[in-house]
Coordinates of N, CA and C in Angstrom, one line a residue:
X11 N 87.3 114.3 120.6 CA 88.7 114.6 120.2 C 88.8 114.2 118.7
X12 N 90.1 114.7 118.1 CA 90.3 114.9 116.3 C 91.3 114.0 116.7
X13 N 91.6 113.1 115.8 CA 92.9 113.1 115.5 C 93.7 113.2 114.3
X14 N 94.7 113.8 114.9 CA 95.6 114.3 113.1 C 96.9 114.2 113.0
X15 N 96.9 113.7 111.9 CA 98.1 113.3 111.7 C 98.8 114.5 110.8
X16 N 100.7 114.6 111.0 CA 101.2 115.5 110.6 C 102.4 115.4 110.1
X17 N 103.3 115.8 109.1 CA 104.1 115.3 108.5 C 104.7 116.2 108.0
X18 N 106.5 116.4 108.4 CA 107.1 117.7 108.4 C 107.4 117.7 106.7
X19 N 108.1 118.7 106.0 CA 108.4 118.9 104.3 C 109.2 118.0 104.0
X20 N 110.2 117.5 104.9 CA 111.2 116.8 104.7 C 111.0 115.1 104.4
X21 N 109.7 115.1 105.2 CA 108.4 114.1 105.1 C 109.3 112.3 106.1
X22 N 110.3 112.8 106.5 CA 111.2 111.8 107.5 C 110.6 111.5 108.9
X23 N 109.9 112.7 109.5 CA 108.8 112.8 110.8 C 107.3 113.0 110.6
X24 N 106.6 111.9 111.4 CA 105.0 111.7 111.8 C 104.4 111.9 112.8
X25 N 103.5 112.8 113.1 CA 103.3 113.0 114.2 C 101.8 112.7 114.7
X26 N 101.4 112.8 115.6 CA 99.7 112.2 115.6 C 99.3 113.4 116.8
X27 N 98.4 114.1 116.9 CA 97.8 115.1 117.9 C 96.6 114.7 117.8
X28 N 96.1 115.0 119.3 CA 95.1 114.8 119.7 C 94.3 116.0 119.9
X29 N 93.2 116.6 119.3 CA 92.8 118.1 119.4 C 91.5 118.4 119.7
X30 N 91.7 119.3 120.3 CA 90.1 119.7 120.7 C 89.5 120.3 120.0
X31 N 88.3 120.3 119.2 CA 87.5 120.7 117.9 C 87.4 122.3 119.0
X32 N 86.9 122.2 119.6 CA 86.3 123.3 120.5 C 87.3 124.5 121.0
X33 N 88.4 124.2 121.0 CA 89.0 125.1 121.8 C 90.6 125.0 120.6
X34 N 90.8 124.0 120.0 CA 91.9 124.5 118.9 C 93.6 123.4 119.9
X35 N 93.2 123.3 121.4 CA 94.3 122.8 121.5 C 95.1 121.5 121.6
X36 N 96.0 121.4 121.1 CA 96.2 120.1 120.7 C 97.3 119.1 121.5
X37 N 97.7 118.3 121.7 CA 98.4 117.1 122.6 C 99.2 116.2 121.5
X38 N 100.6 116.2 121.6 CA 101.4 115.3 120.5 C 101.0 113.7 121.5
X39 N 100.6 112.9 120.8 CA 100.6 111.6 121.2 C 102.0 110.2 120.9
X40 N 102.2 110.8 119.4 CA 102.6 109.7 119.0 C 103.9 110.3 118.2
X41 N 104.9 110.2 117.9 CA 105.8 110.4 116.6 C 106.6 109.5 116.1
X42 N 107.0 109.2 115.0 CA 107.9 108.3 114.2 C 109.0 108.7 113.2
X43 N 110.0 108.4 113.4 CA 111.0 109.1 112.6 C 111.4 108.1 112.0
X44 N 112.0 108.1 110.7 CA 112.5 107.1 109.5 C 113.9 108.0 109.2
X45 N 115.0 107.2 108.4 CA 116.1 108.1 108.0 C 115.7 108.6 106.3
X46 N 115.0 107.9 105.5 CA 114.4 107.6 104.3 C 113.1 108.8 104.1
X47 N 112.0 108.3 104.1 CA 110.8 108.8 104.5 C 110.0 108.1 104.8
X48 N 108.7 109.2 105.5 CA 107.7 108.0 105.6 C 106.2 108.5 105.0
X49 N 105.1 108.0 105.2 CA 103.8 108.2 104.4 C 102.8 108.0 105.6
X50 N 102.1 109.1 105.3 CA 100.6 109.1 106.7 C 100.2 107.6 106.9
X51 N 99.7 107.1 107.5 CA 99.5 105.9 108.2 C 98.0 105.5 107.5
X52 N 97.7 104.6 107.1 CA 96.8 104.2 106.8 C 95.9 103.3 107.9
X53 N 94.6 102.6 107.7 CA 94.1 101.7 108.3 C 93.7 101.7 109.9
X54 N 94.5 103.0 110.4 CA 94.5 103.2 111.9 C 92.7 103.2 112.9
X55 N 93.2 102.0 113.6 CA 91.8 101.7 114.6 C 92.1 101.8 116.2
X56 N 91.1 102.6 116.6 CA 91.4 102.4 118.1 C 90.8 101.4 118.7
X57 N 91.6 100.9 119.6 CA 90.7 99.8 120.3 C 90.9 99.8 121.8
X58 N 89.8 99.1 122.7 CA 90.1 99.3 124.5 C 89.3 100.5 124.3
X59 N 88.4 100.9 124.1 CA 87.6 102.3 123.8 C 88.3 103.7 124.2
X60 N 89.3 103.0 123.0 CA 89.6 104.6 122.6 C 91.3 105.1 123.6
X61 N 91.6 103.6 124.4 CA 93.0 103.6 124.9 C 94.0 103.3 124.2
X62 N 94.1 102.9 123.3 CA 95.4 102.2 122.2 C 94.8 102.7 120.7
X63 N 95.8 101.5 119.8 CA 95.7 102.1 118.6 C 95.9 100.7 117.7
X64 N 95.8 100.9 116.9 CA 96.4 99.6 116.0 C 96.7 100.5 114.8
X65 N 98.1 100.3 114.0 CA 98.7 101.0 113.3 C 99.1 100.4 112.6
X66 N 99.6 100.2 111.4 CA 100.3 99.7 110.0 C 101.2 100.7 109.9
X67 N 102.6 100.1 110.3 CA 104.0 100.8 110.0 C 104.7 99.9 108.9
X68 N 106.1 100.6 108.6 CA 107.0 100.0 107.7 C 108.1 100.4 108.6
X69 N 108.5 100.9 110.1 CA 109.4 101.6 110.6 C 110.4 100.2 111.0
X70 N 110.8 99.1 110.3 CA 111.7 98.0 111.0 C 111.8 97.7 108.7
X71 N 111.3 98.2 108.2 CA 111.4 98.1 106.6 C 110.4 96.9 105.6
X72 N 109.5 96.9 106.8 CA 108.6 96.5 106.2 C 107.5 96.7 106.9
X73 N 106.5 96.6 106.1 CA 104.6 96.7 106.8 C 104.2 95.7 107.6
X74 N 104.4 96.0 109.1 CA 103.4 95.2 110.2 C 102.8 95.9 111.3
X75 N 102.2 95.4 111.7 CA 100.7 95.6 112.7 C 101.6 95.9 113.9
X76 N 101.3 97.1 114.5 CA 101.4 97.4 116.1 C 100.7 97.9 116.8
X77 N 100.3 97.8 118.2 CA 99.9 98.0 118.8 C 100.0 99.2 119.9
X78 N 99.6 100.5 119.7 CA 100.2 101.9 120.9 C 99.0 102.0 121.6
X79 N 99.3 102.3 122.8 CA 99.0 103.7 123.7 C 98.2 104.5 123.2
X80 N 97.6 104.8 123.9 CA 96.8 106.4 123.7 C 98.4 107.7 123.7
X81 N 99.1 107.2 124.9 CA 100.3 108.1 125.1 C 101.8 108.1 124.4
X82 N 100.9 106.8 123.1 CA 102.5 107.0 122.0 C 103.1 105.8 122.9
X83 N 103.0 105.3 123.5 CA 103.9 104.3 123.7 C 103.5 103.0 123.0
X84 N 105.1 101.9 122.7 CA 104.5 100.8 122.1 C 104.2 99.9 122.9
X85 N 102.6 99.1 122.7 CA 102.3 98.1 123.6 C 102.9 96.7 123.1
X86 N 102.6 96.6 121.9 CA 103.2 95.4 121.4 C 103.1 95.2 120.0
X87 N 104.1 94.6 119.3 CA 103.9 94.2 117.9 C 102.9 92.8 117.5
X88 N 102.1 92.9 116.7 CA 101.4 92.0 116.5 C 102.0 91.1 115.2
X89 N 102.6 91.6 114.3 CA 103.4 90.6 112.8 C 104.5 91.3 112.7
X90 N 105.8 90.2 112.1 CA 107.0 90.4 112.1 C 107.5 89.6 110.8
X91 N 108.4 89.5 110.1 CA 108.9 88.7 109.3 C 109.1 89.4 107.9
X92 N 109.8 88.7 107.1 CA 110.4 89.5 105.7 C 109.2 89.5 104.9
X93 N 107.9 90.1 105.6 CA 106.8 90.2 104.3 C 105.9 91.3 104.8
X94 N 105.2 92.1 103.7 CA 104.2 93.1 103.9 C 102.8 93.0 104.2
X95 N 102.7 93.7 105.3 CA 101.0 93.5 105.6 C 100.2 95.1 104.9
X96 N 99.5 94.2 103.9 CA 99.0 95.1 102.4 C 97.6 96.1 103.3
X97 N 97.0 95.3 104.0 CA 96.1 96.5 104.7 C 95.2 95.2 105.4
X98 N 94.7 95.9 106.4 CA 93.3 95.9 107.7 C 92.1 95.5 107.1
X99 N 91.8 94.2 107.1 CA 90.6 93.9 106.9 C 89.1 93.7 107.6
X100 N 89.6 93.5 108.6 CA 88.8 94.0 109.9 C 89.6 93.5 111.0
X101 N 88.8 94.0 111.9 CA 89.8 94.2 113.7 C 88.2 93.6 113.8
X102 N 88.4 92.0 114.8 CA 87.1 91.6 115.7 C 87.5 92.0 117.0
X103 N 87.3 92.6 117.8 CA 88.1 92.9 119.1 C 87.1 92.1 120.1
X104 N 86.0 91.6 119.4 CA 85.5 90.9 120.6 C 86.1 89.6 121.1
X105 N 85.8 88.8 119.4 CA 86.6 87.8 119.5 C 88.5 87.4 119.8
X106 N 89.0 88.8 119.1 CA 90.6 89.3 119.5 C 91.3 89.1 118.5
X107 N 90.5 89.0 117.5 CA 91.1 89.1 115.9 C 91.4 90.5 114.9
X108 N 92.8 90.6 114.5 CA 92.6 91.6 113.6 C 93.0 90.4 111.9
X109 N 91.9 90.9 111.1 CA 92.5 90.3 110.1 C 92.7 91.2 109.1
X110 N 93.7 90.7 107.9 CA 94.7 91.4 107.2 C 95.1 91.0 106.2
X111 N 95.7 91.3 104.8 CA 96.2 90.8 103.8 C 97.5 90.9 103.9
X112 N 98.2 89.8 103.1 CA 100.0 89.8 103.3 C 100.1 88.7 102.4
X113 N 101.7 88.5 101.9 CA 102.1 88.0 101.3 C 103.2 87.1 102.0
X114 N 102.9 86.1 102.7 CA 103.9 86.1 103.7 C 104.8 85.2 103.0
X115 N 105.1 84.3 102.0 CA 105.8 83.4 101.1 C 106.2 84.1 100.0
X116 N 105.1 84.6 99.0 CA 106.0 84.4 97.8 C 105.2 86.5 97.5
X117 N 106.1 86.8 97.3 CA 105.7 88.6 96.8 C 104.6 88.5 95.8
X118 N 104.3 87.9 95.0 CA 103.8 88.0 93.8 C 102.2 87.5 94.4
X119 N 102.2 86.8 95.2 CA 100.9 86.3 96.0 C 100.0 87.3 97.5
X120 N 98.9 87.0 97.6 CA 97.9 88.0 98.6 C 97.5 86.8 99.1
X121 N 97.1 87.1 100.7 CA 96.6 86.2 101.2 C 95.6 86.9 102.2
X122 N 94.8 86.4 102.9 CA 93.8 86.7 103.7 C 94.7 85.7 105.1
X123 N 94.7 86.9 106.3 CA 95.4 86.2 107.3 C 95.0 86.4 108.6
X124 N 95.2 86.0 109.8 CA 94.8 87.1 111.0 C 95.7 86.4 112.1
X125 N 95.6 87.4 113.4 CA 96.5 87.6 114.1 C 96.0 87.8 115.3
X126 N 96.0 87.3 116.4 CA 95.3 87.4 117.8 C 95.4 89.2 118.2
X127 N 95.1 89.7 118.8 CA 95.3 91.0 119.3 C 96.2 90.9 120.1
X128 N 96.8 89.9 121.1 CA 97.3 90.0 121.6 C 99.3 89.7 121.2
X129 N 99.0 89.2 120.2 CA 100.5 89.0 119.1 C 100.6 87.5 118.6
X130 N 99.9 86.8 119.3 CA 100.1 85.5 119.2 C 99.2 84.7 117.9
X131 N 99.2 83.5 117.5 CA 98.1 82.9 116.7 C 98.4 83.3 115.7
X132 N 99.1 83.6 114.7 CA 99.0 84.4 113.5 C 98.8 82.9 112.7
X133 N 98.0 82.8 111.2 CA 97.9 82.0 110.6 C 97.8 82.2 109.5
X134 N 97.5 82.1 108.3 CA 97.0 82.4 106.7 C 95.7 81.9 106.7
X135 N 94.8 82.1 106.1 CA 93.4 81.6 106.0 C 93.1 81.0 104.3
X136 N 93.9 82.0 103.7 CA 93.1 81.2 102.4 C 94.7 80.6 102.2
X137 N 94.3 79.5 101.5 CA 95.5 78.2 101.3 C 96.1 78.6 99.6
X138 N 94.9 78.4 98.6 CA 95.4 78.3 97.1 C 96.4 79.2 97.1
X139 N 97.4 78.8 95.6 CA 98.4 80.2 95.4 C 97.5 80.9 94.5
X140 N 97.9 82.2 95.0 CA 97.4 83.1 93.8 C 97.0 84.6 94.2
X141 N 96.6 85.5 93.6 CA 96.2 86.9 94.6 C 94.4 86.7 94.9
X142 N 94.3 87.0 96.2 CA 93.3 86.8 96.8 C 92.9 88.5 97.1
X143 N 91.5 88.5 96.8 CA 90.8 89.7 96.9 C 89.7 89.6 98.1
X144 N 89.8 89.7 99.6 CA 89.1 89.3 100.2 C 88.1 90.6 101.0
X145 N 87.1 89.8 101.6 CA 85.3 90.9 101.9 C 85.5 90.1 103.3
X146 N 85.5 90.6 104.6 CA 85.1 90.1 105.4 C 83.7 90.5 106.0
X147 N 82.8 89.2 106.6 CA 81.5 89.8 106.8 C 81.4 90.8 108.1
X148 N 80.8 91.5 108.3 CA 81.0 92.4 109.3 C 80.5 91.9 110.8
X149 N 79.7 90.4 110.6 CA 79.8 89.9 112.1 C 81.8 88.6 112.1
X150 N 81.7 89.2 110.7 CA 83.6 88.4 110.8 C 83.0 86.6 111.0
X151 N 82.1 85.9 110.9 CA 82.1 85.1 110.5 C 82.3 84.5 108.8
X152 N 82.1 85.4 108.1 CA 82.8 84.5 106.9 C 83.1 85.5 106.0
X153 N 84.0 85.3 105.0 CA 84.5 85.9 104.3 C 84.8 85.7 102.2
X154 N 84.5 86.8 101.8 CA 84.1 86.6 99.9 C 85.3 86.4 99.5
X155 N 86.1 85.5 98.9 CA 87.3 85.4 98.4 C 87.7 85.4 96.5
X156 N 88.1 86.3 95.9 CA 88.1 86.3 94.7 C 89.7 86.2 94.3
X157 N 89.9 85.2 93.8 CA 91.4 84.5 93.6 C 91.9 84.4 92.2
X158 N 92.6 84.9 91.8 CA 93.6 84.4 90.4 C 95.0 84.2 90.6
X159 N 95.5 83.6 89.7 CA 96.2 82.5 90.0 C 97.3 82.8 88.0
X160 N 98.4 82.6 87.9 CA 98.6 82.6 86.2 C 98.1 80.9 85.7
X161 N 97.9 80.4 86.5 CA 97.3 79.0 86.0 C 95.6 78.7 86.4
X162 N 94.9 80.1 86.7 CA 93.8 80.0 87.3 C 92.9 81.5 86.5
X163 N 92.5 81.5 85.6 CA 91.8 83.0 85.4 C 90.8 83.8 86.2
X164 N 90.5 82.9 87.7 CA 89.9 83.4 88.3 C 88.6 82.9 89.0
X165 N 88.1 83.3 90.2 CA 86.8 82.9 91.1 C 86.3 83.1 92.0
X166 N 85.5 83.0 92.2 CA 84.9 83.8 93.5 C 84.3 82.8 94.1
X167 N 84.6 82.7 95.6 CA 83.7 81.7 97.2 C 83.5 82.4 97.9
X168 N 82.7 81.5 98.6 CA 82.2 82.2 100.1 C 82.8 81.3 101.3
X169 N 83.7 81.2 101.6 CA 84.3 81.2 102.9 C 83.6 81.1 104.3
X170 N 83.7 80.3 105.2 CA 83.5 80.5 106.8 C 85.0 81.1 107.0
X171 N 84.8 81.6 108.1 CA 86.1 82.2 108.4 C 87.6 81.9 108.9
X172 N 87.2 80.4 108.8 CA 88.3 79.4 109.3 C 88.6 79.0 108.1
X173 N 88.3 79.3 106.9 CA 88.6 79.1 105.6 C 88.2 77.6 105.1
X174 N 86.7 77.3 105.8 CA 86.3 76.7 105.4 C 85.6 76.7 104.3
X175 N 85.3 75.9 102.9 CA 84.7 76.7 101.7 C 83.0 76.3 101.9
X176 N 82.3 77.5 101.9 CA 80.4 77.3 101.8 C 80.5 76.8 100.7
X177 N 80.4 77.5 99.3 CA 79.9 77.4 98.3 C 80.7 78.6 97.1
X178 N 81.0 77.5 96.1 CA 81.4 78.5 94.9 C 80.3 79.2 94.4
X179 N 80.9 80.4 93.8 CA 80.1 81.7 93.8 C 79.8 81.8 92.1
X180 N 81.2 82.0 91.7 CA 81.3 81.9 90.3 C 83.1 81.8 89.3
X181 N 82.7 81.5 88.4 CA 84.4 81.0 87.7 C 84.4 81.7 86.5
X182 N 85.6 82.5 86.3 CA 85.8 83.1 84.9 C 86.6 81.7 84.0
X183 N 86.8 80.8 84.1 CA 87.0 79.5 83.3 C 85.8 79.3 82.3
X184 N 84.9 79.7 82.7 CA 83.4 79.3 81.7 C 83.4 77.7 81.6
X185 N 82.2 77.4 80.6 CA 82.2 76.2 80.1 C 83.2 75.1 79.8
X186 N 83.7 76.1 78.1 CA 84.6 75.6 77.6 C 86.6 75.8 77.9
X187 N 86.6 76.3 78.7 CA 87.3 76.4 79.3 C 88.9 75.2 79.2
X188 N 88.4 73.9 79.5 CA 89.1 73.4 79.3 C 89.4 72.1 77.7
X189 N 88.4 72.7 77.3 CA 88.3 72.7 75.8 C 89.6 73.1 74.9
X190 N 90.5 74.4 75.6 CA 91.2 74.7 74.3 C 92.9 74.4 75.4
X191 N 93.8 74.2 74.3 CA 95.1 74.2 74.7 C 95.7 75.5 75.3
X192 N 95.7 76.1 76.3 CA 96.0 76.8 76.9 C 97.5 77.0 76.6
X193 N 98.2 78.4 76.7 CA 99.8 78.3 77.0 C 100.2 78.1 78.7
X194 N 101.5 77.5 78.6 CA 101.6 77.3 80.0 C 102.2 78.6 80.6
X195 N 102.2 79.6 81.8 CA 102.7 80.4 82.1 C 103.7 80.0 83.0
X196 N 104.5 80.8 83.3 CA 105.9 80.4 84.5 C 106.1 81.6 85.3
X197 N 106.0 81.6 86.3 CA 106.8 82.2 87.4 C 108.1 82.0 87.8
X198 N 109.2 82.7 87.7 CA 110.6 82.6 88.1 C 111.1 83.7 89.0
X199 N 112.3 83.6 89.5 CA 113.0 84.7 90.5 C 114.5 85.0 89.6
X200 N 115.2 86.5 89.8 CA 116.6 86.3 89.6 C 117.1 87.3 91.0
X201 N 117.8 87.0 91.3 CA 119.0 87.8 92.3 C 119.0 89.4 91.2
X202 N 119.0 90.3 92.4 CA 119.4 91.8 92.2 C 120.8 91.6 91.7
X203 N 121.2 92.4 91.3 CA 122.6 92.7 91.6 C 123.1 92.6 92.8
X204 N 122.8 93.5 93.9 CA 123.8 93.2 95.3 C 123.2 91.7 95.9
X205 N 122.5 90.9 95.1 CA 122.3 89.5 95.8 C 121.5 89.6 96.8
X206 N 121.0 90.4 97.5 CA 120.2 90.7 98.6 C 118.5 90.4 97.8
X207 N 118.3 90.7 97.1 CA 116.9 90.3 96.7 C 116.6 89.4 95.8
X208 N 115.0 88.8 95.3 CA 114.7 87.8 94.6 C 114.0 88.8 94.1
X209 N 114.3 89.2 92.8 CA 113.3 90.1 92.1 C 112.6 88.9 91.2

């Protein structure tokens, strides 16, 4: 089976068919409608061989993990809350982990995070502030983490996957690094206009 995704001109309806390479015909599985628009789905993994789905929506106005049917129905949400899940870093389905990047505190920050398959357990893995660029290994035991920070110009570890640290990898600080007087940088917030956001 194909699967394809489809997306009317108006670009407000998603649809997902399931099609037979061989014969041309196809089965609507799944659709999504937004009042706004929406955007083809990224990241999508099947799992249960090939009975569900795992999908990255924004359909509640933000990016979180859900869980469908083969038949379009929802099984369960796996992340919820006023923050975006940036994309799929791997699905362990043996062990029942999907992990993922999000910002779940502060917008300006990435984190390396994961989330039981079953909805539960959700945690953050890397601790420092700062944006995190993370490699998970593909037996998902441990994970490459490259972090900067505006008080940090940057570095790379190697992680166990409980975010335990192996070993530093390398540091754009260099030698002299703390040699010279640095400017201090600041991060701040102001209210939108209608007060509803922290820009």
């Amino acid at each position: 089976s194909l699967l394809v995704q489809w997306l009317n001109r108006q670009q407000d309806t998603l649809r997902f068919f399931v099609c037979d390479p061989a014969t041309g015909k196809k089965t609507q599985i799944f659709e999504e409608r937004q009042p706004t628009w929406i955007d083809f789905f990224k990241d999508i993994t099947f799992l249960e061989k090939g009975q569900s789905m795992l999908i990255r929506s924004d359909r509640d106005g933000w990016e979180h993990l859900y869980v469908y049917g083969i038949d379009g129905k929802l099984k369960r949400r796996l992340t919820s809350g006023e923050f975006r899940v940036r994309s799929i870093q791997k699905v362990d389905e043996k062990n029942g982990y999907v992990y993922f990047t999000a910002a779940p505190t502060k917008a300006w920050d990435s984190h390396l995070m994961r989330v039981k398959l079953d909805g539960t357990a959700m945690e953050q893995i890397t601790k420092a502030d700062g944006s995190h660029r993370t490699v998970v290994s593909p037996n998902g035991r441990y994970f490459v983490d490259t972090v900067s920070a505006i008080d940090n110009p940057g570095g790379t570890s190697l992680y166990r996957i409980d975010g335990t640290l192996v070993r530093t990898l390398g540091s754009a600080k260099g030698r002299d690094f703390d040699a010279y007087a640095w400017g201090k940088g600041e991060i701040f917030t102001i209210k939108s206009d209608d007060g509803l956001f922290d820009l």
